Amino acid sequence: MEYRILGKTGLRVSRLGFGGIPIQRIDSERVKPLMRQLQQAGVNYIDTARGYTVSESYLGQALEGIRDQFILATKSMARTREAMASDIQTSLSNLRTGYIDLYQVHNPSLDQLDQVCAPGGALEALREAKAAGKIGHIGLTAHSADVFERALSLDWVETIMFPYNIVETQGEDLIRRAAAQNIGFIAMKPLAGGAIEDAALAMRFQVSNPDLTVTIPGMATEAEIAQNLAAVEDRSALSAEEQAKMAAIREQLGTRFCRRCDYCAPCTVGINISGTFLMQGYLTRYGLEDWARARYSAFPVKASACVECGVCESRCPYQLPIREMLKTAAAQFGE
Ligand code: SF4
Ligand code: SF4
């Protein structure tokens, strides 16, 4: 396993980390074997969030007795001092530990970032927790390049997490600047929210960037961990064949695809926006037409029900033209 120093934190982290989103959908007792597998392979970085329902508590349970083998990172959507202090306590309790290595401000907008930094904002609670030895370091996660850029100007930001994958390279310059400023870069969304199918190629692409400190693919099975381990162990340069495959993926997906982050929800009329785009992908990209149509027909509210209020678009961090995209999906599904 290759290790890197996570920017100003000084923490030595494995280049492959564990993304804690998918364990929400498995049984809690299945998490412990995954942790053992990580430990044996030298993976020492675990990412979770207050917002990932049971993820923190499943990890806390699975890490009993081996917590000191890992660097634990979590995050909170709290923007005020009071709410952040409460979330830090909840995270400590869920993770069954007295110390969290990295606590991150989870995906603030520019306005929310101002609130975090202002008197009475969440940063006060993070600094107090750091001074009290409850957390080790403070970071920030973002989906918007504007927030990433602002974060680079904030002296308290020790790490930044941002999407980076074969089709989302909009952060490349900012990632380079983060490295130059000794801010650790944590890459999320290696598969672009499931849009990229070739997981091994996706991992190879990410770790080929020397400015990326750690990548955190979501994993919920031993097989997924083994596959990602194999991909990052191969440190050879990307071959011409791999470059051609990546070009084909970029061509196929373009920029108008949904990352299934669900920040756009809830829809005013109850459309499952990300689910619709997911089924549309199966319909048009993966040749699973019958399956996709059957699943889509079970959705209680169809894309054609969109009243074009635009509320969802104001929430989408990727500025997707959701209304227009839903019209296309409605036409393809015929309802
Ligand atoms: S624009 Fe359409 S999809 Fe978006 S919130 Fe309004 S009704 Fe829902
Ligand atoms: S439409 Fe935008 S906000 Fe909604 S799930 Fe997709 S990427 Fe996320």
Short mmCIF file of C-alpha atoms and ligand atoms in Angstrom, two decimals:
data_model
loop_
_atom_site.label_atom_id
_atom_site.label_comp_id
_atom_site.label_asym_id
_atom_site.label_seq_id
_atom_site.Cartn_x
_atom_site.Cartn_y
_atom_site.Cartn_z
CA MET A 1 0.00 0.00 0.00
CA GLU A 2 1.19 3.46 -0.89
CA TYR A 3 0.93 6.14 1.82
CA ARG A 4 0.85 9.93 1.62
CA ILE A 5 0.91 12.74 4.14
CA LEU A 6 -2.54 14.32 4.35
CA GLY A 7 -1.46 17.93 3.95
CA LYS A 8 -1.22 20.10 7.06
CA THR A 9 -2.64 17.35 9.26
CA GLY A 10 0.65 15.44 9.04
CA LEU A 11 -1.37 12.20 9.11
CA ARG A 12 0.09 9.35 7.09
CA VAL A 13 -2.80 7.90 5.12
CA SER A 14 -3.14 5.04 2.68
CA ARG A 15 -3.93 6.20 -0.84
CA LEU A 16 -6.96 3.98 -0.84
CA GLY A 17 -9.46 4.92 1.83
CA PHE A 18 -12.82 3.46 2.75
CA GLY A 19 -15.93 5.41 1.79
CA GLY A 20 -18.64 4.74 4.36
CA ILE A 21 -21.78 5.51 2.35
CA PRO A 22 -22.73 2.03 1.04
CA ILE A 23 -22.58 0.24 4.41
CA GLN A 24 -25.89 1.94 5.17
CA ARG A 25 -27.57 -0.74 3.07
CA ILE A 26 -25.94 -3.84 4.61
CA ASP A 27 -26.37 -5.50 8.01
CA SER A 28 -24.21 -4.07 10.79
CA GLU A 29 -22.48 -7.38 11.50
CA ARG A 30 -21.15 -7.48 7.95
CA VAL A 31 -19.01 -4.38 8.54
CA LYS A 32 -16.51 -5.97 10.94
CA PRO A 33 -15.03 -8.40 8.36
CA LEU A 34 -14.62 -5.47 5.99
CA MET A 35 -12.63 -3.57 8.62
CA ARG A 36 -10.41 -6.60 9.16
CA GLN A 37 -9.80 -6.87 5.44
CA LEU A 38 -8.83 -3.19 5.30
CA GLN A 39 -6.52 -3.59 8.27
CA GLN A 40 -4.75 -6.56 6.68
CA ALA A 41 -4.30 -4.67 3.42
CA GLY A 42 -2.91 -1.57 5.13
CA VAL A 43 -5.90 0.68 4.37
CA ASN A 44 -6.01 3.08 7.30
CA TYR A 45 -8.40 5.88 6.26
CA ILE A 46 -12.13 5.67 6.90
CA ASP A 47 -14.62 8.29 5.80
CA THR A 48 -18.15 8.64 7.08
CA ALA A 49 -20.63 11.42 7.90
CA ARG A 50 -23.34 12.37 10.34
CA GLY A 51 -25.64 12.42 7.34
CA TYR A 52 -25.02 8.78 6.34
CA THR A 53 -27.72 7.44 8.69
CA VAL A 54 -26.28 4.31 10.39
CA SER A 55 -22.79 4.55 8.86
CA GLU A 56 -21.07 6.10 11.91
CA SER A 57 -22.67 3.69 14.36
CA TYR A 58 -21.98 0.61 12.21
CA LEU A 59 -18.35 1.68 12.00
CA GLY A 60 -18.17 2.35 15.73
CA GLN A 61 -19.42 -1.15 16.43
CA ALA A 62 -17.09 -2.77 13.86
CA LEU A 63 -14.02 -0.89 15.05
CA GLU A 64 -14.29 -1.94 18.71
CA GLY A 65 -10.78 -2.98 19.74
CA ILE A 66 -9.11 -1.91 16.48
CA ARG A 67 -10.05 1.76 16.34
CA ASP A 68 -6.43 2.84 16.89
CA GLN A 69 -5.43 1.13 13.64
CA PHE A 70 -7.40 3.68 11.62
CA ILE A 71 -7.64 7.36 10.88
CA LEU A 72 -11.31 8.29 11.29
CA ALA A 73 -12.86 11.12 9.31
CA THR A 74 -16.44 12.27 9.54
CA LYS A 75 -18.42 15.40 8.71
CA SER A 76 -21.46 17.40 9.61
CA MET A 77 -23.93 19.67 7.83
CA ALA A 78 -24.18 21.80 11.00
CA ARG A 79 -23.53 25.48 10.35
CA THR A 80 -23.88 26.95 13.86
CA ARG A 81 -21.66 26.54 16.90
CA GLU A 82 -24.38 24.86 18.93
CA ALA A 83 -25.40 22.39 16.22
CA MET A 84 -21.79 21.50 15.39
CA ALA A 85 -20.89 20.93 19.05
CA SER A 86 -23.88 18.60 19.33
CA ASP A 87 -22.95 16.73 16.13
CA ILE A 88 -19.35 16.24 17.25
CA GLN A 89 -20.61 14.65 20.47
CA THR A 90 -22.98 12.41 18.49
CA SER A 91 -20.18 11.35 16.14
CA LEU A 92 -17.89 10.51 19.08
CA SER A 93 -20.64 8.46 20.65
CA ASN A 94 -21.62 6.70 17.41
CA LEU A 95 -18.01 5.93 16.54
CA ARG A 96 -17.38 4.73 20.12
CA THR A 97 -14.22 6.75 20.44
CA GLY A 98 -12.92 9.68 22.43
CA TYR A 99 -11.11 11.17 19.44
CA ILE A 100 -11.89 11.75 15.76
CA ASP A 101 -8.87 12.43 13.58
CA LEU A 102 -10.57 14.67 11.01
CA TYR A 103 -13.88 16.51 11.31
CA GLN A 104 -15.17 18.21 8.18
CA VAL A 105 -17.70 20.92 7.36
CA HIS A 106 -19.96 18.97 5.00
CA ASN A 107 -20.69 20.60 1.63
CA PRO A 108 -21.47 24.22 2.58
CA SER A 109 -22.65 26.74 -0.01
CA LEU A 110 -20.68 30.00 -0.15
CA ASP A 111 -23.28 31.67 2.09
CA GLN A 112 -23.22 28.77 4.52
CA LEU A 113 -19.43 28.92 4.59
CA ASP A 114 -19.70 32.56 5.67
CA GLN A 115 -22.07 31.46 8.42
CA VAL A 116 -19.67 28.69 9.52
CA CYS A 117 -16.83 31.22 9.87
CA ALA A 118 -18.90 34.02 11.49
CA PRO A 119 -19.29 34.52 15.26
CA GLY A 120 -21.56 31.76 16.57
CA GLY A 121 -20.72 29.63 13.52
CA ALA A 122 -19.73 25.97 13.37
CA LEU A 123 -16.02 26.76 13.18
CA GLU A 124 -16.07 27.92 16.82
CA ALA A 125 -17.28 24.49 17.93
CA LEU A 126 -14.71 22.73 15.74
CA ARG A 127 -11.89 24.84 17.21
CA GLU A 128 -13.13 24.20 20.74
CA ALA A 129 -13.32 20.45 20.08
CA LYS A 130 -9.81 20.54 18.66
CA ALA A 131 -8.49 22.42 21.68
CA ALA A 132 -10.23 19.89 23.96
CA GLY A 133 -8.59 16.99 22.11
CA LYS A 134 -11.89 15.60 20.81
CA ILE A 135 -10.94 16.08 17.17
CA GLY A 136 -7.51 16.28 15.60
CA HIS A 137 -7.97 18.32 12.45
CA ILE A 138 -10.53 20.38 10.55
CA GLY A 139 -11.43 19.99 6.89
CA LEU A 140 -14.15 20.87 4.42
CA THR A 141 -16.01 19.03 1.68
CA ALA A 142 -17.47 20.66 -1.43
CA HIS A 143 -19.25 19.93 -4.68
CA SER A 144 -18.89 23.42 -6.07
CA ALA A 145 -15.63 24.76 -7.47
CA ASP A 146 -16.44 28.19 -6.03
CA VAL A 147 -16.51 26.75 -2.51
CA PHE A 148 -13.30 24.80 -3.17
CA GLU A 149 -11.59 28.00 -4.29
CA ARG A 150 -12.83 29.93 -1.24
CA ALA A 151 -11.65 27.12 1.02
CA LEU A 152 -8.13 27.53 -0.33
CA SER A 153 -8.08 31.01 1.22
CA LEU A 154 -9.13 29.86 4.71
CA ASP A 155 -6.23 29.18 7.05
CA TRP A 156 -8.15 26.69 9.21
CA VAL A 157 -8.86 24.31 6.31
CA GLU A 158 -6.40 21.42 6.56
CA THR A 159 -8.06 19.13 4.00
CA ILE A 160 -10.51 19.49 1.13
CA MET A 161 -12.75 16.79 -0.32
CA PHE A 162 -14.13 17.28 -3.83
CA PRO A 163 -15.40 15.05 -6.68
CA TYR A 164 -12.68 13.89 -9.05
CA ASN A 165 -13.01 11.19 -11.66
CA ILE A 166 -12.62 10.41 -15.36
CA VAL A 167 -15.52 12.67 -16.34
CA GLU A 168 -15.29 15.28 -13.57
CA THR A 169 -11.91 16.94 -13.88
CA GLN A 170 -13.15 20.48 -13.26
CA GLY A 171 -11.23 20.56 -9.95
CA GLU A 172 -7.82 19.74 -11.42
CA ASP A 173 -6.33 23.23 -11.13
CA LEU A 174 -7.74 23.66 -7.64
CA ILE A 175 -6.37 20.25 -6.62
CA ARG A 176 -2.95 21.38 -7.84
CA ARG A 177 -3.24 24.59 -5.82
CA ALA A 178 -4.32 22.62 -2.74
CA ALA A 179 -1.19 20.46 -3.03
CA ALA A 180 0.99 23.57 -3.43
CA GLN A 181 -0.55 24.98 -0.23
CA ASN A 182 -0.03 21.69 1.62
CA ILE A 183 -3.78 21.11 1.96
CA GLY A 184 -4.62 17.41 1.84
CA PHE A 185 -6.85 16.44 -1.08
CA ILE A 186 -9.46 13.73 -0.55
CA ALA A 187 -11.11 12.60 -3.79
CA MET A 188 -14.74 11.56 -3.72
CA LYS A 189 -17.04 10.11 -6.39
CA PRO A 190 -14.47 7.96 -8.23
CA LEU A 191 -17.31 6.39 -10.24
CA ALA A 192 -19.15 9.70 -10.83
CA GLY A 193 -22.08 8.50 -8.74
CA GLY A 194 -22.27 5.15 -10.51
CA ALA A 195 -22.13 6.55 -14.05
CA ILE A 196 -18.69 5.00 -14.66
CA GLU A 197 -18.87 1.20 -14.75
CA ASP A 198 -15.18 0.32 -15.03
CA ALA A 199 -14.26 0.65 -11.35
CA ALA A 200 -10.66 -0.49 -11.80
CA LEU A 201 -10.00 2.08 -14.52
CA ALA A 202 -11.70 4.75 -12.40
CA MET A 203 -9.36 4.04 -9.49
CA ARG A 204 -6.30 3.90 -11.75
CA PHE A 205 -7.24 7.29 -13.17
CA GLN A 206 -7.56 8.87 -9.73
CA VAL A 207 -4.33 7.63 -8.23
CA SER A 208 -2.39 8.57 -11.35
CA ASN A 209 -2.81 12.19 -10.15
CA PRO A 210 0.15 12.88 -7.81
CA ASP A 211 -1.75 15.74 -6.13
CA LEU A 212 -4.47 13.41 -4.87
CA THR A 213 -3.72 12.31 -1.31
CA VAL A 214 -6.43 9.70 -0.72
CA THR A 215 -9.44 8.39 -2.61
CA ILE A 216 -12.51 7.07 -0.81
CA PRO A 217 -14.59 4.75 -3.00
CA GLY A 218 -17.69 3.49 -1.27
CA MET A 219 -17.35 -0.22 -0.53
CA ALA A 220 -19.72 -2.68 1.09
CA THR A 221 -18.33 -6.09 0.10
CA GLU A 222 -15.04 -7.95 0.34
CA ALA A 223 -15.02 -8.24 -3.47
CA GLU A 224 -15.26 -4.48 -3.95
CA ILE A 225 -12.40 -3.91 -1.51
CA ALA A 226 -10.27 -6.55 -3.27
CA GLN A 227 -10.96 -5.00 -6.67
CA ASN A 228 -10.03 -1.49 -5.52
CA LEU A 229 -6.92 -2.77 -3.75
CA ALA A 230 -5.75 -4.45 -6.94
CA ALA A 231 -6.37 -1.28 -8.94
CA VAL A 232 -4.34 0.98 -6.64
CA GLU A 233 -1.53 -1.54 -6.23
CA ASP A 234 -0.86 -1.26 -9.97
CA ARG A 235 1.28 1.88 -10.07
CA SER A 236 2.25 1.66 -13.74
CA ALA A 237 1.47 4.65 -15.95
CA LEU A 238 -1.90 4.66 -17.68
CA SER A 239 -1.53 2.78 -20.96
CA ALA A 240 -2.64 4.03 -24.38
CA GLU A 241 -5.45 1.49 -24.24
CA GLU A 242 -6.62 2.84 -20.87
CA GLN A 243 -6.43 6.41 -22.17
CA ALA A 244 -8.60 5.40 -25.13
CA LYS A 245 -11.14 3.76 -22.82
CA MET A 246 -11.31 6.94 -20.74
CA ALA A 247 -11.84 9.05 -23.84
CA ALA A 248 -14.70 6.75 -24.84
CA ILE A 249 -16.27 7.10 -21.37
CA ARG A 250 -16.03 10.90 -21.57
CA GLU A 251 -17.60 10.84 -25.00
CA GLN A 252 -20.40 8.55 -23.85
CA LEU A 253 -21.30 10.39 -20.64
CA GLY A 254 -20.66 13.98 -21.63
CA THR A 255 -21.19 16.53 -18.88
CA ARG A 256 -24.95 16.26 -18.48
CA PHE A 257 -25.21 13.35 -16.15
CA CYS A 258 -26.57 13.03 -12.66
CA ARG A 259 -24.22 12.05 -9.80
CA ARG A 260 -27.12 10.84 -7.60
CA CYS A 261 -26.21 13.12 -4.71
CA ASP A 262 -29.92 13.93 -4.14
CA TYR A 263 -29.24 17.50 -3.13
CA CYS A 264 -32.08 18.42 -5.51
CA ALA A 265 -34.66 16.52 -3.44
CA PRO A 266 -37.44 16.81 -2.56
CA CYS A 267 -39.17 17.56 -5.85
CA THR A 268 -42.23 19.78 -5.55
CA VAL A 269 -44.48 17.11 -7.07
CA GLY A 270 -42.66 14.04 -5.77
CA ILE A 271 -40.58 12.97 -8.79
CA ASN A 272 -37.67 10.72 -7.86
CA ILE A 273 -35.20 12.81 -9.84
CA SER A 274 -31.99 10.85 -9.35
CA GLY A 275 -33.86 7.54 -9.69
CA THR A 276 -35.32 8.68 -12.99
CA PHE A 277 -31.88 9.56 -14.34
CA LEU A 278 -30.47 6.30 -13.06
CA MET A 279 -33.15 4.31 -14.90
CA GLN A 280 -32.61 6.47 -17.96
CA GLY A 281 -28.94 5.46 -17.85
CA TYR A 282 -29.87 1.79 -17.72
CA LEU A 283 -32.29 2.35 -20.58
CA THR A 284 -29.94 4.21 -22.88
CA ARG A 285 -26.40 3.26 -21.81
CA TYR A 286 -26.37 -0.26 -20.51
CA GLY A 287 -28.80 -2.08 -22.77
CA LEU A 288 -31.11 -3.03 -19.89
CA GLU A 289 -34.23 -1.68 -21.53
CA ASP A 290 -36.89 -4.07 -20.20
CA TRP A 291 -35.49 -3.96 -16.69
CA ALA A 292 -35.23 -0.15 -16.72
CA ARG A 293 -38.76 0.28 -18.08
CA ALA A 294 -40.18 -2.07 -15.44
CA ARG A 295 -38.42 -0.24 -12.63
CA TYR A 296 -39.40 3.17 -13.97
CA SER A 297 -43.03 2.17 -14.36
CA ALA A 298 -43.10 1.41 -10.62
CA PHE A 299 -42.19 5.01 -9.76
CA PRO A 300 -45.34 6.66 -8.36
CA VAL A 301 -44.60 10.00 -10.04
CA LYS A 302 -43.16 10.10 -13.55
CA ALA A 303 -40.83 12.64 -15.18
CA SER A 304 -43.74 13.93 -17.29
CA ALA A 305 -45.37 15.28 -14.08
CA CYS A 306 -42.71 18.02 -13.76
CA VAL A 307 -44.36 21.43 -13.41
CA GLU A 308 -41.06 23.17 -14.19
CA CYS A 309 -40.95 25.13 -10.94
CA GLY A 310 -37.12 25.01 -11.07
CA VAL A 311 -36.68 24.47 -7.31
CA CYS A 312 -34.58 21.35 -7.91
CA GLU A 313 -32.20 23.15 -10.26
CA SER A 314 -31.43 25.79 -7.65
CA ARG A 315 -30.25 22.99 -5.36
CA CYS A 316 -28.22 20.93 -7.85
CA PRO A 317 -24.49 21.53 -7.17
CA TYR A 318 -23.73 20.59 -10.80
CA GLN A 319 -26.16 23.13 -12.27
CA LEU A 320 -27.83 20.41 -14.31
CA PRO A 321 -30.74 21.52 -16.49
CA ILE A 322 -32.98 19.06 -14.65
CA ARG A 323 -36.23 20.24 -16.26
CA GLU A 324 -34.87 19.74 -19.74
CA MET A 325 -33.27 16.42 -18.82
CA LEU A 326 -36.55 15.18 -17.34
CA LYS A 327 -38.35 16.08 -20.56
CA THR A 328 -35.88 13.88 -22.45
CA ALA A 329 -36.36 11.06 -19.93
CA ALA A 330 -40.16 11.38 -20.17
CA ALA A 331 -39.94 11.15 -23.96
CA GLN A 332 -37.67 8.09 -23.80
CA PHE A 333 -39.86 6.29 -21.28
CA GLY A 334 -43.06 7.51 -22.93
CA GLU A 335 -44.55 8.77 -19.66
S1 SF4 B 1 -38.71 21.59 -11.73
FE1 SF4 B 1 -39.85 19.68 -11.94
S2 SF4 B 1 -38.51 18.15 -11.09
FE2 SF4 B 1 -37.76 20.11 -10.36
S3 SF4 B 1 -38.74 20.37 -8.35
FE3 SF4 B 1 -40.02 21.39 -9.89
S4 SF4 B 1 -41.52 19.84 -10.45
FE4 SF4 B 1 -39.86 18.76 -9.43
S1 SF4 B 2 -29.92 16.24 -10.45
FE1 SF4 B 2 -28.17 17.26 -9.51
S2 SF4 B 2 -28.71 17.45 -7.34
FE2 SF4 B 2 -30.10 15.97 -8.23
S3 SF4 B 2 -29.15 14.01 -7.79
FE3 SF4 B 2 -28.51 14.64 -9.84
S4 SF4 B 2 -26.57 15.70 -9.58
FE4 SF4 B 2 -27.55 15.57 -7.56
#
